[in-house]
Amino acid sequence: MTLALIVLAAGKGTRMNSDLPKVLHPIAGAPMLVHALRAGAALEPERICVVTGHGAGAVEAAALEHDPDIKAARQDTQLGTAHAVAQARAVLEGHDGDAIVLYGDTPFIQPETLKRMIEARSSADLVALGFDAADPGRYGRLVMDGEALERIVEFKDATEEERAITFCNSGVIAADCDTLFDLIDAVGNDNAAGEYYLTDIIGVARARGLRATAIACDEAETLGVNSRAELAAAEALFQARARAAAFEDGVTFYAPGSVFFSFDTVLGRDALIEQNVVFGPGVTVESGAHIRAFSHLEGCHVARGAIVGPYARLRPGAELAEDVRVGNFVEIKNASLDAGAKVNHLSYVGDADLGAGCNVGAGSVTCNYDGVRKHRTQIGAGAFIGSGTMLIAPVTVGEDAMTGSGSVITQDVPDGALALARARQITKPGLARRLMAMFRSSKETNHEEAI
Ligand code: UD1
Ligand code: MG
């Protein structure tokens, strides 16, 4: 069965008190909206429509950056959730199959839950997603009659008896796409909020003899974000889940609470992650790799057996092969390090290719930027870069070549050659002591002036 995804993201999010549209506030390094889109993507939808309004330009740009096939539908004035869904009609014209409605500010819905909703569609025309609320507050209430969902009543419009119901509406709904739009046409706004409620389609459907039901999920999945405090709580929840999942995957942590994940962090079995490690987006750490304390990684790949840190920084495009060593205060960016390469202390390696088993000495720098363009450095397998070498890119150091410590390398170094590019040393016997004596005596003479 083909599926369309409708993600509502037009709301203002007043309580965020922000210039950034609410759905673009990040959780674990990705906008909330992207979390919702990723959950929906697990159903392999044929079409995706994001309904935008407040900050539409920015929201659409973020959606397209995530997936260029996403279509946007504008809702210029926010007249309610049914009105929002109605805006998707033109984009989904001709779609033959189901539609599922998600909210852009509800980032934790699990793909498995959405799959259960699709399964439930085999016995009902509409499927709503509910949850047993610890504190039902102002959520819409699901009025059930056995398996059948009778209607959804918004808190503002509910009777005391209905408010006592704890089975609440998450907002997620699944139905045949044409049916969904037909039902929405019949929804009015004669209610306490004066809005077109999506929830009203249940009552309309029942009146037309259609079958509606609801399935339940964990309340945590339905957590929405309306304020900065809720955003922080959502971040904490995400991190707690990511840590729990990593334990299941066989990862060891010395202090799990001090390790921060991104939405897409991948850690292999038997990886060891020390204290205070931060994973930015796009990190894969393979089995058995060891990330030592206080390291910061983003957009990089660490192969098995590699040891990174403590205090290392891997930036986007860092590709570390098996058994590579990257030590303290080393930054690697857009560079590949072949098996067994070592950069152990205080170095910058950017826009470079390091051959297998090469060794980059302490304090070395690939000088990759001329102020306008970036240039590449190539270091051959088995090469030895002496401490404090400045490699002025573009430059190549051949296999098994060496550079003398403190060299400024501006020309290619052939395989097996030693390059020395530094001033020759001059030594003056006894001069240091004589100079110091001179300085001291001149200081004593000028004592009065100095005070
Ligand atoms: C909605 C549900 C309520 C449910 C609750 C769960 C309705 C009428 N009510 O209420 O039953 O318990 O969610 O959180 O559906 N949006 C638009 N355009 C609009 C209005 C809303 O895009 O015109 C978007 C919002 O940006 C948000 C989502 O739809 O992502 C839900 O809107 P919101 O105003 O938060 O609905 P609730 O009043 O919370
Ligand atoms: Mg809400």
Tab-separated table of C-alpha atoms and ligand atoms in Angstrom:
chain	number	residue	atom	x	y	z
A	1	MET	CA	0.000	0.000	0.000
A	2	THR	CA	1.329	3.456	-0.868
A	3	LEU	CA	1.478	6.079	1.822
A	4	ALA	CA	1.608	9.861	2.041
A	5	LEU	CA	2.956	11.716	5.032
A	6	ILE	CA	1.448	15.031	6.124
A	7	VAL	CA	3.510	16.858	8.732
A	8	LEU	CA	1.895	19.871	10.401
A	9	ALA	CA	4.434	22.577	11.086
A	10	ALA	CA	2.659	25.914	10.638
A	11	GLY	CA	2.149	26.809	14.286
A	12	LYS	CA	3.861	29.765	15.875
A	13	GLY	CA	5.237	28.255	19.057
A	14	THR	CA	4.733	31.506	20.976
A	15	ARG	CA	5.972	30.006	24.236
A	16	MET	CA	9.416	29.304	22.771
A	17	ASN	CA	9.957	33.099	22.726
A	18	SER	CA	12.248	32.733	19.725
A	19	ASP	CA	13.004	34.128	16.266
A	20	LEU	CA	13.567	30.529	15.156
A	21	PRO	CA	10.380	28.674	14.162
A	22	LYS	CA	9.555	26.154	16.873
A	23	VAL	CA	9.956	23.050	14.702
A	24	LEU	CA	13.511	24.094	13.813
A	25	HIS	CA	14.751	24.052	17.382
A	26	PRO	CA	17.188	21.158	17.553
A	27	ILE	CA	17.102	18.005	19.609
A	28	ALA	CA	20.309	15.963	19.482
A	29	GLY	CA	21.617	18.078	16.629
A	30	ALA	CA	18.605	17.866	14.303
A	31	PRO	CA	15.530	20.097	14.076
A	32	MET	CA	12.479	18.638	15.811
A	33	LEU	CA	10.849	18.545	12.390
A	34	VAL	CA	13.575	16.203	11.110
A	35	HIS	CA	12.909	13.793	13.976
A	36	ALA	CA	9.257	13.600	12.939
A	37	LEU	CA	10.240	13.193	9.279
A	38	ARG	CA	12.675	10.397	10.123
A	39	ALA	CA	10.016	8.488	12.065
A	40	GLY	CA	7.640	8.858	9.106
A	41	ALA	CA	10.357	7.923	6.597
A	42	ALA	CA	10.558	4.453	8.148
A	43	LEU	CA	7.179	3.786	6.499
A	44	GLU	CA	8.722	4.573	3.111
A	45	PRO	CA	6.083	7.126	2.131
A	46	GLU	CA	5.637	7.833	-1.545
A	47	ARG	CA	4.973	11.512	-0.930
A	48	ILE	CA	5.710	13.832	1.958
A	49	CYS	CA	3.982	17.153	2.490
A	50	VAL	CA	5.042	19.586	5.208
A	51	VAL	CA	2.419	22.207	6.054
A	52	THR	CA	4.205	25.475	6.817
A	53	GLY	CA	3.095	28.888	8.036
A	54	HIS	CA	5.133	30.715	10.651
A	55	GLY	CA	8.713	30.989	9.395
A	56	ALA	CA	7.647	29.053	6.286
A	57	GLY	CA	10.776	29.889	4.281
A	58	ALA	CA	13.152	28.581	6.934
A	59	VAL	CA	11.019	25.534	7.695
A	60	GLU	CA	10.772	24.623	4.014
A	61	ALA	CA	14.523	25.061	3.554
A	62	ALA	CA	15.222	22.724	6.482
A	63	ALA	CA	12.755	20.146	5.160
A	64	LEU	CA	14.314	20.246	1.689
A	65	GLU	CA	17.802	19.995	3.098
A	66	HIS	CA	16.705	16.812	4.849
A	67	ASP	CA	14.967	15.391	1.777
A	68	PRO	CA	14.801	17.238	-1.559
A	69	ASP	CA	11.647	15.327	-2.551
A	70	ILE	CA	9.561	16.851	0.222
A	71	LYS	CA	6.776	19.176	-0.892
A	72	ALA	CA	5.540	22.096	1.129
A	73	ALA	CA	2.024	23.472	1.432
A	74	ARG	CA	1.503	26.909	2.918
A	75	GLN	CA	-1.092	27.630	5.563
A	76	ASP	CA	-1.048	31.418	5.700
A	77	THR	CA	-3.386	31.745	8.658
A	78	GLN	CA	-3.551	29.069	11.312
A	79	LEU	CA	-7.219	28.208	11.517
A	80	GLY	CA	-6.769	24.813	13.119
A	81	THR	CA	-5.411	21.335	12.511
A	82	ALA	CA	-8.129	20.314	10.006
A	83	HIS	CA	-7.518	23.501	8.028
A	84	ALA	CA	-3.771	22.730	8.114
A	85	VAL	CA	-4.288	19.232	6.693
A	86	ALA	CA	-6.613	20.641	4.017
A	87	GLN	CA	-3.698	22.721	2.666
A	88	ALA	CA	-1.922	19.485	1.699
A	89	ARG	CA	-4.701	18.502	-0.703
A	90	ALA	CA	-3.168	20.033	-3.853
A	91	VAL	CA	0.251	18.515	-3.157
A	92	LEU	CA	-1.259	15.061	-2.623
A	93	GLU	CA	-3.622	15.303	-5.619
A	94	GLY	CA	-3.945	11.894	-7.259
A	95	HIS	CA	-2.340	10.030	-4.380
A	96	ASP	CA	-3.955	6.608	-4.291
A	97	GLY	CA	-3.427	5.219	-0.825
A	98	ASP	CA	-3.278	6.155	2.833
A	99	ALA	CA	-2.221	9.360	4.491
A	100	ILE	CA	-0.788	9.679	7.955
A	101	VAL	CA	-0.761	12.990	9.825
A	102	LEU	CA	2.145	13.833	12.141
A	103	TYR	CA	3.060	16.995	14.057
A	104	GLY	CA	6.393	18.697	13.441
A	105	ASP	CA	6.719	19.463	17.152
A	106	THR	CA	6.253	15.860	18.315
A	107	PRO	CA	9.683	14.327	17.743
A	108	PHE	CA	9.510	11.016	19.580
A	109	ILE	CA	6.877	9.003	17.753
A	110	GLN	CA	8.455	5.620	17.016
A	111	PRO	CA	8.387	4.059	13.545
A	112	GLU	CA	7.032	0.814	15.090
A	113	THR	CA	4.047	2.731	16.440
A	114	LEU	CA	3.287	4.160	12.997
A	115	LYS	CA	3.570	0.674	11.531
A	116	ARG	CA	1.018	-0.591	14.084
A	117	MET	CA	-1.316	2.184	12.985
A	118	ILE	CA	-1.028	1.116	9.355
A	119	GLU	CA	-1.737	-2.491	10.398
A	120	ALA	CA	-4.812	-1.346	12.334
A	121	ARG	CA	-6.113	0.239	9.147
A	122	SER	CA	-7.030	-3.231	7.888
A	123	SER	CA	-9.945	-3.265	10.324
A	124	ALA	CA	-10.863	0.436	10.469
A	125	ASP	CA	-11.281	3.371	8.087
A	126	LEU	CA	-9.603	5.762	10.514
A	127	VAL	CA	-6.968	5.020	13.108
A	128	ALA	CA	-6.049	7.554	15.783
A	129	LEU	CA	-3.059	7.254	18.078
A	130	GLY	CA	-3.860	7.591	21.765
A	131	PHE	CA	-1.971	7.321	25.039
A	132	ASP	CA	-2.884	6.905	28.671
A	133	ALA	CA	-1.945	10.261	30.146
A	134	ALA	CA	-0.575	10.495	33.668
A	135	ASP	CA	-1.960	14.025	33.702
A	136	PRO	CA	-4.514	14.414	30.879
A	137	GLY	CA	-4.483	18.213	31.241
A	138	ARG	CA	-5.721	19.932	28.090
A	139	TYR	CA	-5.301	17.048	25.645
A	140	GLY	CA	-8.172	15.975	23.426
A	141	ARG	CA	-9.990	12.927	24.886
A	142	LEU	CA	-10.677	9.737	22.929
A	143	VAL	CA	-14.231	8.581	23.545
A	144	MET	CA	-14.149	4.802	23.025
A	145	ASP	CA	-16.888	2.196	22.810
A	146	GLY	CA	-14.954	-1.027	23.123
A	147	GLU	CA	-12.600	-1.156	20.144
A	148	ALA	CA	-14.517	1.571	18.355
A	149	LEU	CA	-13.489	5.210	18.570
A	150	GLU	CA	-16.740	7.198	18.853
A	151	ARG	CA	-15.300	10.704	18.647
A	152	ILE	CA	-12.506	12.917	19.904
A	153	VAL	CA	-13.500	15.789	22.122
A	154	GLU	CA	-11.191	18.724	22.747
A	155	PHE	CA	-10.625	19.660	26.374
A	156	LYS	CA	-12.193	23.087	25.921
A	157	ASP	CA	-15.400	21.522	24.602
A	158	ALA	CA	-15.521	18.490	26.892
A	159	THR	CA	-18.057	17.797	29.628
A	160	GLU	CA	-16.882	16.968	33.156
A	161	GLU	CA	-17.546	13.321	32.395
A	162	GLU	CA	-15.465	13.436	29.205
A	163	ARG	CA	-12.658	15.299	30.977
A	164	ALA	CA	-12.410	12.345	33.360
A	165	ILE	CA	-11.220	10.178	30.439
A	166	THR	CA	-7.450	9.593	30.580
A	167	PHE	CA	-7.039	8.052	27.098
A	168	CYS	CA	-5.819	11.092	25.158
A	169	ASN	CA	-5.218	12.127	21.568
A	170	SER	CA	-1.620	12.312	20.332
A	171	GLY	CA	-2.732	14.019	17.119
A	172	VAL	CA	-1.409	11.290	14.815
A	173	ILE	CA	-4.090	9.939	12.532
A	174	ALA	CA	-4.168	7.503	9.595
A	175	ALA	CA	-6.809	7.129	6.905
A	176	ASP	CA	-7.261	6.675	3.194
A	177	CYS	CA	-6.112	9.968	1.682
A	178	ASP	CA	-9.289	10.747	-0.323
A	179	THR	CA	-11.450	9.839	2.659
A	180	LEU	CA	-9.388	12.125	4.879
A	181	PHE	CA	-9.906	15.151	2.630
A	182	ASP	CA	-13.619	14.331	2.155
A	183	LEU	CA	-14.124	14.233	5.904
A	184	ILE	CA	-12.195	17.463	6.431
A	185	ASP	CA	-14.569	19.223	4.013
A	186	ALA	CA	-17.367	18.520	6.478
A	187	VAL	CA	-15.563	19.985	9.496
A	188	GLY	CA	-16.768	23.354	10.776
A	189	ASN	CA	-15.389	25.708	13.395
A	190	ASP	CA	-18.340	26.068	15.715
A	191	ASN	CA	-16.466	25.215	18.912
A	192	ALA	CA	-14.882	26.791	21.968
A	193	ALA	CA	-11.672	27.713	20.086
A	194	GLY	CA	-13.351	28.776	16.821
A	195	GLU	CA	-10.900	26.456	15.015
A	196	TYR	CA	-11.253	23.741	12.407
A	197	TYR	CA	-10.389	20.689	14.490
A	198	LEU	CA	-8.886	17.679	12.729
A	199	THR	CA	-10.234	15.650	15.612
A	200	ASP	CA	-13.800	16.345	14.424
A	201	ILE	CA	-13.350	13.998	11.449
A	202	ILE	CA	-13.908	11.017	13.749
A	203	GLY	CA	-17.457	12.074	14.621
A	204	VAL	CA	-18.172	12.884	10.955
A	205	ALA	CA	-16.835	9.503	9.849
A	206	ARG	CA	-18.956	7.614	12.384
A	207	ALA	CA	-22.058	9.503	11.257
A	208	ARG	CA	-21.278	8.304	7.718
A	209	GLY	CA	-21.037	4.713	8.877
A	210	LEU	CA	-17.237	4.522	8.664
A	211	ARG	CA	-15.263	2.607	11.273
A	212	ALA	CA	-12.767	4.380	13.515
A	213	THR	CA	-10.466	2.952	16.130
A	214	ALA	CA	-7.487	4.001	18.230
A	215	ILE	CA	-4.286	2.254	19.151
A	216	ALA	CA	-2.192	3.192	22.186
A	217	CYS	CA	1.465	4.117	22.531
A	218	ASP	CA	3.692	5.155	25.399
A	219	GLU	CA	3.037	8.660	26.634
A	220	ALA	CA	6.752	9.458	26.185
A	221	GLU	CA	6.380	9.061	22.414
A	222	THR	CA	3.776	11.775	22.256
A	223	LEU	CA	5.837	14.313	24.140
A	224	GLY	CA	5.438	17.665	22.411
A	225	VAL	CA	7.670	20.696	22.802
A	226	ASN	CA	6.116	24.068	23.553
A	227	SER	CA	8.727	25.863	25.666
A	228	ARG	CA	12.473	25.994	26.254
A	229	ALA	CA	12.024	23.912	29.399
A	230	GLU	CA	10.185	21.256	27.394
A	231	LEU	CA	12.915	21.414	24.744
A	232	ALA	CA	15.546	20.715	27.400
A	233	ALA	CA	13.414	17.868	28.772
A	234	ALA	CA	13.070	16.442	25.263
A	235	GLU	CA	16.843	16.618	24.787
A	236	ALA	CA	17.369	14.794	28.088
A	237	LEU	CA	14.863	12.128	27.096
A	238	PHE	CA	16.559	11.650	23.742
A	239	GLN	CA	19.970	11.303	25.383
A	240	ALA	CA	18.679	8.812	27.951
A	241	ARG	CA	17.196	6.690	25.173
A	242	ALA	CA	20.338	6.868	23.051
A	243	ARG	CA	22.467	5.716	25.990
A	244	ALA	CA	20.084	2.870	26.750
A	245	ALA	CA	20.125	1.786	23.106
A	246	ALA	CA	23.942	1.886	23.045
A	247	PHE	CA	24.104	-0.400	26.104
A	248	GLU	CA	21.893	-2.845	24.229
A	249	ASP	CA	24.257	-2.609	21.250
A	250	GLY	CA	27.197	-3.663	23.430
A	251	VAL	CA	28.952	-0.324	23.952
A	252	THR	CA	30.902	0.351	27.169
A	253	PHE	CA	30.760	3.752	28.889
A	254	TYR	CA	32.683	4.831	31.959
A	255	ALA	CA	30.222	7.666	32.644
A	256	PRO	CA	27.241	7.378	30.285
A	257	GLY	CA	25.587	10.530	31.611
A	258	SER	CA	28.537	12.605	30.417
A	259	VAL	CA	28.396	11.338	26.821
A	260	PHE	CA	26.188	13.228	24.344
A	261	PHE	CA	24.745	11.735	21.182
A	262	SER	CA	23.352	13.132	17.970
A	263	PHE	CA	20.193	11.883	16.347
A	264	ASP	CA	22.243	9.671	14.002
A	265	THR	CA	25.234	8.520	16.087
A	266	VAL	CA	26.273	4.934	15.315
A	267	LEU	CA	28.475	3.079	17.819
A	268	GLY	CA	29.668	-0.456	17.122
A	269	ARG	CA	29.742	-3.396	19.484
A	270	ASP	CA	32.554	-3.322	22.050
A	271	ALA	CA	33.319	0.314	21.341
A	272	LEU	CA	34.631	1.968	24.507
A	273	ILE	CA	33.591	5.549	25.155
A	274	GLU	CA	35.258	7.354	28.038
A	275	GLN	CA	33.923	10.338	29.994
A	276	ASN	CA	32.721	13.629	28.513
A	277	VAL	CA	32.639	12.689	24.850
A	278	VAL	CA	30.391	14.664	22.484
A	279	PHE	CA	29.121	13.165	19.231
A	280	GLY	CA	27.964	15.773	16.726
A	281	PRO	CA	25.925	14.718	13.682
A	282	GLY	CA	27.175	12.088	11.270
A	283	VAL	CA	29.489	9.981	13.428
A	284	THR	CA	30.139	6.269	13.028
A	285	VAL	CA	32.450	4.524	15.477
A	286	GLU	CA	33.137	0.929	14.558
A	287	SER	CA	33.405	-2.099	16.788
A	288	GLY	CA	36.194	-2.069	19.291
A	289	ALA	CA	37.272	1.523	18.687
A	290	HIS	CA	38.192	3.515	21.777
A	291	ILE	CA	37.206	7.151	22.219
A	292	ARG	CA	39.044	8.657	25.150
A	293	ALA	CA	37.846	11.385	27.485
A	294	PHE	CA	36.892	14.924	26.411
A	295	SER	CA	36.885	14.254	22.690
A	296	HIS	CA	34.532	15.980	20.232
A	297	LEU	CA	33.559	14.168	17.035
A	298	GLU	CA	31.311	15.172	14.129
A	299	GLY	CA	30.845	13.996	10.553
A	300	CYS	CA	33.534	11.348	10.871
A	301	HIS	CA	34.199	7.639	10.692
A	302	VAL	CA	36.406	5.775	13.159
A	303	ALA	CA	37.303	2.231	12.155
A	304	ARG	CA	37.837	-0.704	14.479
A	305	GLY	CA	40.853	-0.679	16.702
A	306	ALA	CA	41.409	3.057	16.397
A	307	ILE	CA	42.134	5.089	19.536
A	308	VAL	CA	41.066	8.725	19.636
A	309	GLY	CA	41.861	11.271	22.355
A	310	PRO	CA	41.893	12.238	25.120
A	311	TYR	CA	41.022	15.800	24.057
A	312	ALA	CA	40.843	15.088	20.328
A	313	ARG	CA	38.662	16.848	17.801
A	314	LEU	CA	37.452	15.032	14.691
A	315	ARG	CA	35.667	17.327	12.285
A	316	PRO	CA	33.596	16.555	9.172
A	317	GLY	CA	35.336	14.359	6.655
A	318	ALA	CA	37.755	12.735	9.124
A	319	GLU	CA	38.155	9.109	8.005
A	320	LEU	CA	40.189	6.998	10.395
A	321	ALA	CA	41.114	3.484	9.236
A	322	GLU	CA	41.917	0.494	11.446
A	323	ASP	CA	44.281	1.026	14.354
A	324	VAL	CA	44.847	4.720	13.710
A	325	ARG	CA	45.979	6.792	16.717
A	326	VAL	CA	44.840	10.379	17.184
A	327	GLY	CA	46.041	11.788	20.464
A	328	ASN	CA	45.596	14.788	22.704
A	329	PHE	CA	44.913	18.258	21.294
A	330	VAL	CA	44.844	17.030	17.729
A	331	GLU	CA	42.326	18.308	15.181
A	332	ILE	CA	41.525	16.315	12.055
A	333	LYS	CA	39.303	17.755	9.292
A	334	ASN	CA	38.446	16.427	5.850
A	335	ALA	CA	41.343	13.995	5.967
A	336	SER	CA	41.835	10.275	5.566
A	337	LEU	CA	44.245	8.402	7.791
A	338	ASP	CA	45.147	4.941	6.502
A	339	ALA	CA	45.636	1.953	8.742
A	340	GLY	CA	47.998	2.468	11.638
A	341	ALA	CA	48.731	6.152	10.930
A	342	LYS	CA	49.606	8.146	14.063
A	343	VAL	CA	49.035	11.793	14.931
A	344	ASN	CA	49.531	11.754	18.640
A	345	HIS	CA	50.101	15.273	19.938
A	346	LEU	CA	49.071	18.882	19.366
A	347	SER	CA	48.638	18.820	15.591
A	348	TYR	CA	46.293	20.077	12.883
A	349	VAL	CA	45.616	17.796	9.938
A	350	GLY	CA	43.147	19.276	7.439
A	351	ASP	CA	42.490	18.465	3.763
A	352	ALA	CA	45.054	15.687	3.809
A	353	ASP	CA	45.622	12.028	2.973
A	354	LEU	CA	47.897	10.144	5.317
A	355	GLY	CA	49.300	6.795	4.194
A	356	ALA	CA	49.369	3.642	6.262
A	357	GLY	CA	51.699	3.628	9.223
A	358	CYS	CA	52.945	7.185	8.830
A	359	ASN	CA	53.787	9.201	11.929
A	360	VAL	CA	53.068	12.898	12.312
A	361	GLY	CA	55.190	14.407	15.070
A	362	ALA	CA	53.986	16.728	17.814
A	363	GLY	CA	52.911	20.204	16.855
A	364	SER	CA	52.808	19.631	13.107
A	365	VAL	CA	50.391	21.562	10.892
A	366	THR	CA	49.036	21.037	7.406
A	367	CYS	CA	48.843	24.676	6.301
A	368	ASN	CA	45.837	24.107	4.078
A	369	TYR	CA	44.325	27.572	3.675
A	370	ASP	CA	45.847	30.447	1.740
A	371	GLY	CA	43.125	32.860	2.798
A	372	VAL	CA	40.998	32.106	-0.264
A	373	ARG	CA	41.266	28.407	-1.149
A	374	LYS	CA	41.956	25.127	0.617
A	375	HIS	CA	44.801	22.896	-0.610
A	376	ARG	CA	45.608	19.236	0.013
A	377	THR	CA	48.546	17.591	1.688
A	378	GLN	CA	49.570	14.031	0.812
A	379	ILE	CA	51.730	12.016	3.175
A	380	GLY	CA	52.912	8.653	1.914
A	381	ALA	CA	52.790	5.342	3.740
A	382	GLY	CA	55.496	4.960	6.343
A	383	ALA	CA	56.543	8.623	6.186
A	384	PHE	CA	57.864	10.334	9.315
A	385	ILE	CA	56.918	13.971	9.812
A	386	GLY	CA	59.266	15.527	12.353
A	387	SER	CA	57.798	17.489	15.243
A	388	GLY	CA	56.773	21.011	14.446
A	389	THR	CA	56.722	20.539	10.667
A	390	MET	CA	54.665	23.072	8.713
A	391	LEU	CA	53.416	21.441	5.526
A	392	ILE	CA	52.493	24.242	3.127
A	393	ALA	CA	49.800	22.731	0.904
A	394	PRO	CA	49.516	21.737	-1.844
A	395	VAL	CA	52.434	19.486	-1.023
A	396	THR	CA	53.302	15.797	-1.109
A	397	VAL	CA	55.630	13.910	1.184
A	398	GLY	CA	56.515	10.557	-0.388
A	399	GLU	CA	56.455	7.056	1.047
A	400	ASP	CA	59.024	6.397	3.765
A	401	ALA	CA	60.187	10.024	3.476
A	402	MET	CA	61.122	12.166	6.488
A	403	THR	CA	60.950	15.823	7.345
A	404	GLY	CA	63.286	17.297	9.909
A	405	SER	CA	61.707	18.757	13.041
A	406	GLY	CA	60.791	22.397	12.667
A	407	SER	CA	60.839	22.263	8.865
A	408	VAL	CA	58.630	24.430	6.702
A	409	ILE	CA	57.961	22.176	3.743
A	410	THR	CA	56.991	24.065	0.595
A	411	GLN	CA	58.171	21.582	-2.042
A	412	ASP	CA	57.286	17.944	-2.630
A	413	VAL	CA	59.522	15.402	-0.888
A	414	PRO	CA	60.284	12.290	-2.983
A	415	ASP	CA	59.823	8.749	-1.653
A	416	GLY	CA	62.494	7.821	0.846
A	417	ALA	CA	64.043	11.322	0.970
A	418	LEU	CA	64.802	13.441	4.028
A	419	ALA	CA	63.788	17.088	3.728
A	420	LEU	CA	65.264	19.713	6.036
A	421	ALA	CA	63.871	23.206	5.664
A	422	ARG	CA	65.040	25.263	8.611
A	423	ALA	CA	67.875	27.680	9.406
A	424	ARG	CA	71.210	26.102	10.248
A	425	GLN	CA	72.088	26.373	13.952
A	426	ILE	CA	74.767	28.817	15.140
A	427	THR	CA	76.327	28.174	18.590
A	428	LYS	CA	78.342	30.860	20.434
A	429	PRO	CA	80.294	29.311	23.340
A	430	GLY	CA	79.869	31.150	26.682
A	431	LEU	CA	77.776	33.949	25.218
A	432	ALA	CA	74.623	33.164	27.233
A	433	ARG	CA	76.367	33.626	30.580
A	434	ARG	CA	78.128	36.815	29.452
A	435	LEU	CA	74.871	38.307	28.181
A	436	MET	CA	73.004	37.529	31.399
A	437	ALA	CA	75.746	39.108	33.507
A	438	MET	CA	75.541	42.218	31.331
A	439	PHE	CA	71.747	42.443	31.654
A	440	ARG	CA	71.872	42.016	35.439
A	441	SER	CA	74.495	44.674	35.978
A	442	SER	CA	72.627	47.160	33.789
A	443	LYS	CA	69.455	46.488	35.816
A	444	GLU	CA	71.299	47.268	39.116
A	445	THR	CA	72.675	50.517	37.704
A	446	ASN	CA	69.187	51.648	36.626
A	447	HIS	CA	67.551	50.568	39.912
A	448	GLU	CA	66.399	54.057	40.995
A	449	GLU	CA	64.798	54.806	37.627
A	450	ALA	CA	63.010	51.479	37.590
A	451	ILE	CA	61.305	52.272	40.929
B	1	UD1	C1	-3.987	18.986	19.289
B	1	UD1	C2	-5.254	18.123	19.199
B	1	UD1	C3	-5.525	17.479	20.568
B	1	UD1	C4	-4.325	16.665	20.986
B	1	UD1	C5	-3.067	17.538	20.988
B	1	UD1	C6	-1.863	16.670	21.203
B	1	UD1	C7	-6.732	19.160	17.551
B	1	UD1	C8	-7.909	20.028	17.353
B	1	UD1	N1	-6.370	18.950	18.817
B	1	UD1	O1	-4.269	20.045	20.168
B	1	UD1	O2	-6.653	16.626	20.468
B	1	UD1	O3	-4.538	16.121	22.269
B	1	UD1	O4	-2.902	18.190	19.707
B	1	UD1	O5	-0.741	17.488	21.343
B	1	UD1	O6	-6.177	18.689	16.593
B	1	UD1	N2	-0.916	23.367	13.488
B	1	UD1	C9	-0.843	23.900	12.222
B	1	UD1	N3	-1.799	24.739	11.796
B	1	UD1	C10	-2.859	25.104	12.587
B	1	UD1	C11	-2.930	24.562	13.889
B	1	UD1	C12	-1.943	23.689	14.303
B	1	UD1	O7	0.090	23.606	11.472
B	1	UD1	O8	-3.691	25.885	12.118
B	1	UD1	C13	0.121	22.436	13.937
B	1	UD1	C14	0.929	22.980	15.095
B	1	UD1	O9	2.058	23.661	14.616
B	1	UD1	C15	1.288	21.727	15.855
B	1	UD1	C16	0.110	20.804	15.597
B	1	UD1	O10	-0.523	21.280	14.424
B	1	UD1	O11	2.426	21.110	15.354
B	1	UD1	C17	-0.884	20.746	16.754
B	1	UD1	O12	-1.394	22.020	16.981
B	1	UD1	P1	-1.666	22.560	18.446
B	1	UD1	O13	-2.128	23.954	18.342
B	1	UD1	O14	-0.471	22.281	19.292
B	1	UD1	O15	-2.871	21.622	18.892
B	1	UD1	P2	-3.337	21.331	20.360
B	1	UD1	O16	-4.212	22.426	20.797
B	1	UD1	O17	-2.190	20.993	21.195
B	2	MG	MG	-0.085	21.260	21.135
